Amino acid sequence: MIIRAATTNDAAALMDLRIEAEQWLDEAGIDQWRNPETRAPALAKWRTDIAAGRTWVVQEGKAILATITLAPPDTDFWRRSDRPEEAVYVAKLITSRAAKGQRLGGQLLDWAGHRAQEQGKVWVRLDCWRSNFALQDFYIGEGFEHVRTEAPAHRLSGWLGQRAATVVRHPDSALLRDAGQ
């Protein structure tokens, strides 16, 4: 497995990852990403993030197994008093069902911490859907602490978590060895 910057040629594969995740979430009874009308705006945002060098993919052979975006702080959630400049912000972390059991999501969070440290930042932060308790539990299991929950009327996300950039839960990760890319 390698991690590399996403290119515009990866956009369709990223949407395939999201659609696979939508189906899995639906089968698990989790109310997230159920509206297919959000796909086009999500793809447009991915293209913007790719062009800005913020989106990464994990590839094994020709298969893209995961993606992560290190996004700007979301001003719907993170306040000036949170000192947003001290963190990297994880967005659109999606792993393929083909990678189930490989702890790839956790490895990507460690990788994000490594990137944060390279930039002199002390936190890895994220937000996730307020109703996705399983995902919140996953992040807590990966060392994140719940900061607070925001609930703007126009957003379904808003559970905010952070962990120190120095936290490494998967020290044997191949992604950490490739982190310099």
mmCIF file of C-alpha atoms in Angstrom:
data_model
loop_
_atom_site.group_PDB
_atom_site.id
_atom_site.type_symbol
_atom_site.label_atom_id
_atom_site.label_comp_id
_atom_site.label_asym_id
_atom_site.label_seq_id
_atom_site.Cartn_x
_atom_site.Cartn_y
_atom_site.Cartn_z
ATOM 1 C CA MET A 1 0.000 0.000 0.000
ATOM 2 C CA ILE A 2 1.110 3.520 -0.733
ATOM 3 C CA ILE A 3 -0.398 6.879 0.036
ATOM 4 C CA ARG A 4 -0.180 9.536 -2.624
ATOM 5 C CA ALA A 5 -1.765 12.821 -3.561
ATOM 6 C CA ALA A 6 -4.998 12.312 -5.466
ATOM 7 C CA THR A 7 -5.250 13.465 -9.050
ATOM 8 C CA THR A 8 -8.268 14.473 -11.089
ATOM 9 C CA ASN A 9 -8.108 10.995 -12.644
ATOM 10 C CA ASP A 10 -9.011 9.580 -9.196
ATOM 11 C CA ALA A 11 -12.317 11.459 -8.891
ATOM 12 C CA ALA A 12 -14.482 8.602 -10.205
ATOM 13 C CA ALA A 13 -12.772 6.103 -7.879
ATOM 14 C CA LEU A 14 -13.383 8.434 -4.931
ATOM 15 C CA MET A 15 -17.066 8.600 -5.779
ATOM 16 C CA ASP A 16 -17.111 4.805 -6.065
ATOM 17 C CA LEU A 17 -15.698 4.642 -2.513
ATOM 18 C CA ARG A 18 -18.424 6.981 -1.307
ATOM 19 C CA ILE A 19 -21.212 5.019 -3.015
ATOM 20 C CA GLU A 20 -19.872 1.802 -1.500
ATOM 21 C CA ALA A 21 -19.845 3.528 1.909
ATOM 22 C CA GLU A 22 -23.396 4.809 1.353
ATOM 23 C CA GLN A 23 -24.581 1.257 0.713
ATOM 24 C CA TRP A 24 -22.752 -0.123 3.738
ATOM 25 C CA LEU A 25 -24.116 2.639 5.979
ATOM 26 C CA ASP A 26 -27.652 1.987 4.735
ATOM 27 C CA GLU A 27 -27.321 -1.770 5.337
ATOM 28 C CA ALA A 28 -26.019 -1.014 8.854
ATOM 29 C CA GLY A 29 -29.039 1.210 9.520
ATOM 30 C CA ILE A 30 -26.911 4.327 9.840
ATOM 31 C CA ASP A 31 -28.521 7.523 8.600
ATOM 32 C CA GLN A 32 -25.674 9.128 6.680
ATOM 33 C CA TRP A 33 -25.203 10.041 3.030
ATOM 34 C CA ARG A 34 -28.582 8.598 2.080
ATOM 35 C CA ASN A 35 -29.452 11.371 -0.356
ATOM 36 C CA PRO A 36 -27.938 10.644 -3.791
ATOM 37 C CA GLU A 37 -28.487 14.304 -4.715
ATOM 38 C CA THR A 38 -25.492 15.183 -2.529
ATOM 39 C CA ARG A 39 -23.116 13.214 -4.761
ATOM 40 C CA ALA A 40 -22.608 15.913 -7.409
ATOM 41 C CA PRO A 41 -21.739 18.633 -4.853
ATOM 42 C CA ALA A 42 -19.455 16.165 -3.035
ATOM 43 C CA LEU A 43 -17.654 15.359 -6.279
ATOM 44 C CA ALA A 44 -17.250 19.055 -7.090
ATOM 45 C CA LYS A 45 -15.775 19.662 -3.628
ATOM 46 C CA TRP A 46 -13.413 16.715 -4.082
ATOM 47 C CA ARG A 47 -12.205 18.167 -7.363
ATOM 48 C CA THR A 48 -11.507 21.473 -5.623
ATOM 49 C CA ASP A 49 -9.634 19.698 -2.821
ATOM 50 C CA ILE A 50 -7.646 17.630 -5.337
ATOM 51 C CA ALA A 51 -6.645 20.764 -7.248
ATOM 52 C CA ALA A 52 -5.551 22.355 -3.955
ATOM 53 C CA GLY A 53 -3.437 19.299 -3.026
ATOM 54 C CA ARG A 54 -5.565 18.438 0.016
ATOM 55 C CA THR A 55 -6.879 14.986 -0.986
ATOM 56 C CA TRP A 56 -4.886 11.778 -0.729
ATOM 57 C CA VAL A 57 -5.545 8.186 -1.711
ATOM 58 C CA VAL A 58 -4.270 4.854 -0.480
ATOM 59 C CA GLN A 59 -3.526 2.566 -3.371
ATOM 60 C CA GLU A 60 -2.639 -1.100 -3.543
ATOM 61 C CA GLY A 61 -1.759 -2.178 -7.038
ATOM 62 C CA LYS A 62 -4.307 -0.392 -9.194
ATOM 63 C CA ALA A 63 -7.038 -0.388 -6.543
ATOM 64 C CA ILE A 64 -7.801 2.706 -4.486
ATOM 65 C CA LEU A 65 -8.628 1.441 -1.015
ATOM 66 C CA ALA A 66 -9.126 4.700 0.870
ATOM 67 C CA THR A 67 -9.135 8.458 0.748
ATOM 68 C CA ILE A 68 -8.585 11.307 3.160
ATOM 69 C CA THR A 69 -8.753 15.049 2.749
ATOM 70 C CA LEU A 70 -6.856 17.460 4.971
ATOM 71 C CA ALA A 71 -9.289 20.338 4.717
ATOM 72 C CA PRO A 72 -9.362 23.880 6.006
ATOM 73 C CA PRO A 73 -11.193 24.280 9.326
ATOM 74 C CA ASP A 74 -14.954 24.242 8.874
ATOM 75 C CA THR A 75 -16.175 27.590 10.157
ATOM 76 C CA ASP A 76 -19.637 26.173 10.799
ATOM 77 C CA PHE A 77 -18.041 24.236 13.663
ATOM 78 C CA TRP A 78 -14.601 25.462 14.695
ATOM 79 C CA ARG A 79 -14.419 28.822 16.445
ATOM 80 C CA ARG A 80 -11.574 31.329 16.623
ATOM 81 C CA SER A 81 -11.294 30.428 20.319
ATOM 82 C CA ASP A 82 -10.444 26.850 19.212
ATOM 83 C CA ARG A 83 -7.284 28.249 17.617
ATOM 84 C CA PRO A 84 -7.972 26.553 14.280
ATOM 85 C CA GLU A 85 -4.499 27.343 12.966
ATOM 86 C CA GLU A 86 -3.075 24.781 15.424
ATOM 87 C CA ALA A 87 -4.695 21.780 13.731
ATOM 88 C CA VAL A 88 -5.095 19.789 10.575
ATOM 89 C CA TYR A 89 -8.688 18.899 9.770
ATOM 90 C CA VAL A 90 -9.609 15.438 8.524
ATOM 91 C CA ALA A 91 -12.487 15.251 6.070
ATOM 92 C CA LYS A 92 -13.894 12.630 3.730
ATOM 93 C CA LEU A 93 -12.054 9.727 5.347
ATOM 94 C CA ILE A 94 -13.443 6.686 3.532
ATOM 95 C CA THR A 95 -12.076 3.156 3.371
ATOM 96 C CA SER A 96 -13.141 0.422 1.006
ATOM 97 C CA ARG A 97 -14.915 -2.623 2.357
ATOM 98 C CA ALA A 98 -12.138 -4.574 0.594
ATOM 99 C CA ALA A 99 -9.770 -3.226 3.269
ATOM 100 C CA LYS A 100 -11.981 -4.328 6.158
ATOM 101 C CA GLY A 101 -9.939 -5.573 9.093
ATOM 102 C CA GLN A 102 -6.716 -3.844 7.997
ATOM 103 C CA ARG A 103 -7.298 -0.861 10.326
ATOM 104 C CA LEU A 104 -6.720 1.436 7.381
ATOM 105 C CA GLY A 105 -8.892 4.219 8.795
ATOM 106 C CA GLY A 106 -6.788 4.309 11.949
ATOM 107 C CA GLN A 107 -3.589 4.242 9.929
ATOM 108 C CA LEU A 108 -4.809 7.255 7.968
ATOM 109 C CA LEU A 109 -5.496 9.123 11.198
ATOM 110 C CA ASP A 110 -1.922 8.401 12.308
ATOM 111 C CA TRP A 111 -0.710 9.633 8.923
ATOM 112 C CA ALA A 112 -2.733 12.840 9.394
ATOM 113 C CA GLY A 113 -1.007 13.313 12.743
ATOM 114 C CA HIS A 114 2.367 12.937 11.064
ATOM 115 C CA ARG A 115 1.360 15.575 8.496
ATOM 116 C CA ALA A 116 0.206 17.873 11.301
ATOM 117 C CA GLN A 117 3.558 17.538 13.060
ATOM 118 C CA GLU A 118 5.401 18.308 9.814
ATOM 119 C CA GLN A 119 3.418 21.548 9.650
ATOM 120 C CA GLY A 120 4.079 22.409 13.302
ATOM 121 C CA LYS A 121 0.461 21.789 14.309
ATOM 122 C CA VAL A 122 -0.526 20.151 17.569
ATOM 123 C CA TRP A 123 -3.989 18.722 16.817
ATOM 124 C CA VAL A 124 -5.786 16.456 14.405
ATOM 125 C CA ARG A 125 -9.431 17.479 14.315
ATOM 126 C CA LEU A 126 -12.543 16.280 12.586
ATOM 127 C CA ASP A 127 -16.278 16.451 12.561
ATOM 128 C CA CYS A 128 -18.697 13.654 11.843
ATOM 129 C CA TRP A 129 -22.419 13.124 11.606
ATOM 130 C CA ARG A 130 -24.251 13.786 14.828
ATOM 131 C CA SER A 131 -26.375 10.664 14.352
ATOM 132 C CA ASN A 132 -23.535 8.259 13.458
ATOM 133 C CA PHE A 133 -22.733 6.944 16.932
ATOM 134 C CA ALA A 134 -20.694 4.034 15.561
ATOM 135 C CA LEU A 135 -18.369 6.460 13.784
ATOM 136 C CA GLN A 136 -18.071 8.585 16.908
ATOM 137 C CA ASP A 137 -17.126 5.443 18.852
ATOM 138 C CA PHE A 138 -14.536 4.589 16.191
ATOM 139 C CA TYR A 139 -12.899 7.992 16.582
ATOM 140 C CA ILE A 140 -12.929 7.746 20.371
ATOM 141 C CA GLY A 141 -11.293 4.309 20.033
ATOM 142 C CA GLU A 142 -8.626 5.962 17.893
ATOM 143 C CA GLY A 143 -7.791 8.386 20.691
ATOM 144 C CA PHE A 144 -10.018 11.315 19.835
ATOM 145 C CA GLU A 145 -11.774 13.280 22.524
ATOM 146 C CA HIS A 146 -15.212 14.753 21.979
ATOM 147 C CA VAL A 147 -14.847 18.545 22.008
ATOM 148 C CA ARG A 148 -18.521 19.473 21.595
ATOM 149 C CA THR A 149 -21.443 19.001 19.263
ATOM 150 C CA GLU A 150 -22.623 21.824 17.039
ATOM 151 C CA ALA A 151 -25.983 21.648 15.294
ATOM 152 C CA PRO A 152 -26.389 24.287 12.593
ATOM 153 C CA ALA A 153 -29.760 23.798 10.891
ATOM 154 C CA HIS A 154 -28.193 23.375 7.447
ATOM 155 C CA ARG A 155 -25.750 20.616 8.503
ATOM 156 C CA LEU A 156 -26.077 16.998 9.646
ATOM 157 C CA SER A 157 -22.496 16.834 10.768
ATOM 158 C CA GLY A 158 -21.310 18.526 13.927
ATOM 159 C CA TRP A 159 -19.833 16.006 16.381
ATOM 160 C CA LEU A 160 -16.381 17.524 16.882
ATOM 161 C CA GLY A 161 -13.365 15.525 17.969
ATOM 162 C CA GLN A 162 -9.646 16.088 18.319
ATOM 163 C CA ARG A 163 -6.514 14.274 19.391
ATOM 164 C CA ALA A 164 -2.914 15.334 19.774
ATOM 165 C CA ALA A 165 -0.933 15.102 16.550
ATOM 166 C CA THR A 166 1.667 13.022 18.382
ATOM 167 C CA VAL A 167 -0.771 10.152 19.020
ATOM 168 C CA VAL A 168 0.157 7.043 17.026
ATOM 169 C CA ARG A 169 -2.198 4.088 17.427
ATOM 170 C CA HIS A 170 -0.764 1.976 14.581
ATOM 171 C CA PRO A 171 3.041 2.313 14.767
ATOM 172 C CA ASP A 172 3.683 -0.499 12.301
ATOM 173 C CA SER A 173 1.648 1.214 9.585
ATOM 174 C CA ALA A 174 3.093 1.145 6.082
ATOM 175 C CA LEU A 175 1.487 4.555 5.564
ATOM 176 C CA LEU A 176 3.808 6.097 8.130
ATOM 177 C CA ARG A 177 6.794 4.780 6.189
ATOM 178 C CA ASP A 178 5.393 6.433 3.044
ATOM 179 C CA ALA A 179 4.426 9.637 4.875
ATOM 180 C CA GLY A 180 7.168 11.678 3.268
ATOM 181 C CA GLN A 181 5.502 11.546 -0.111
#
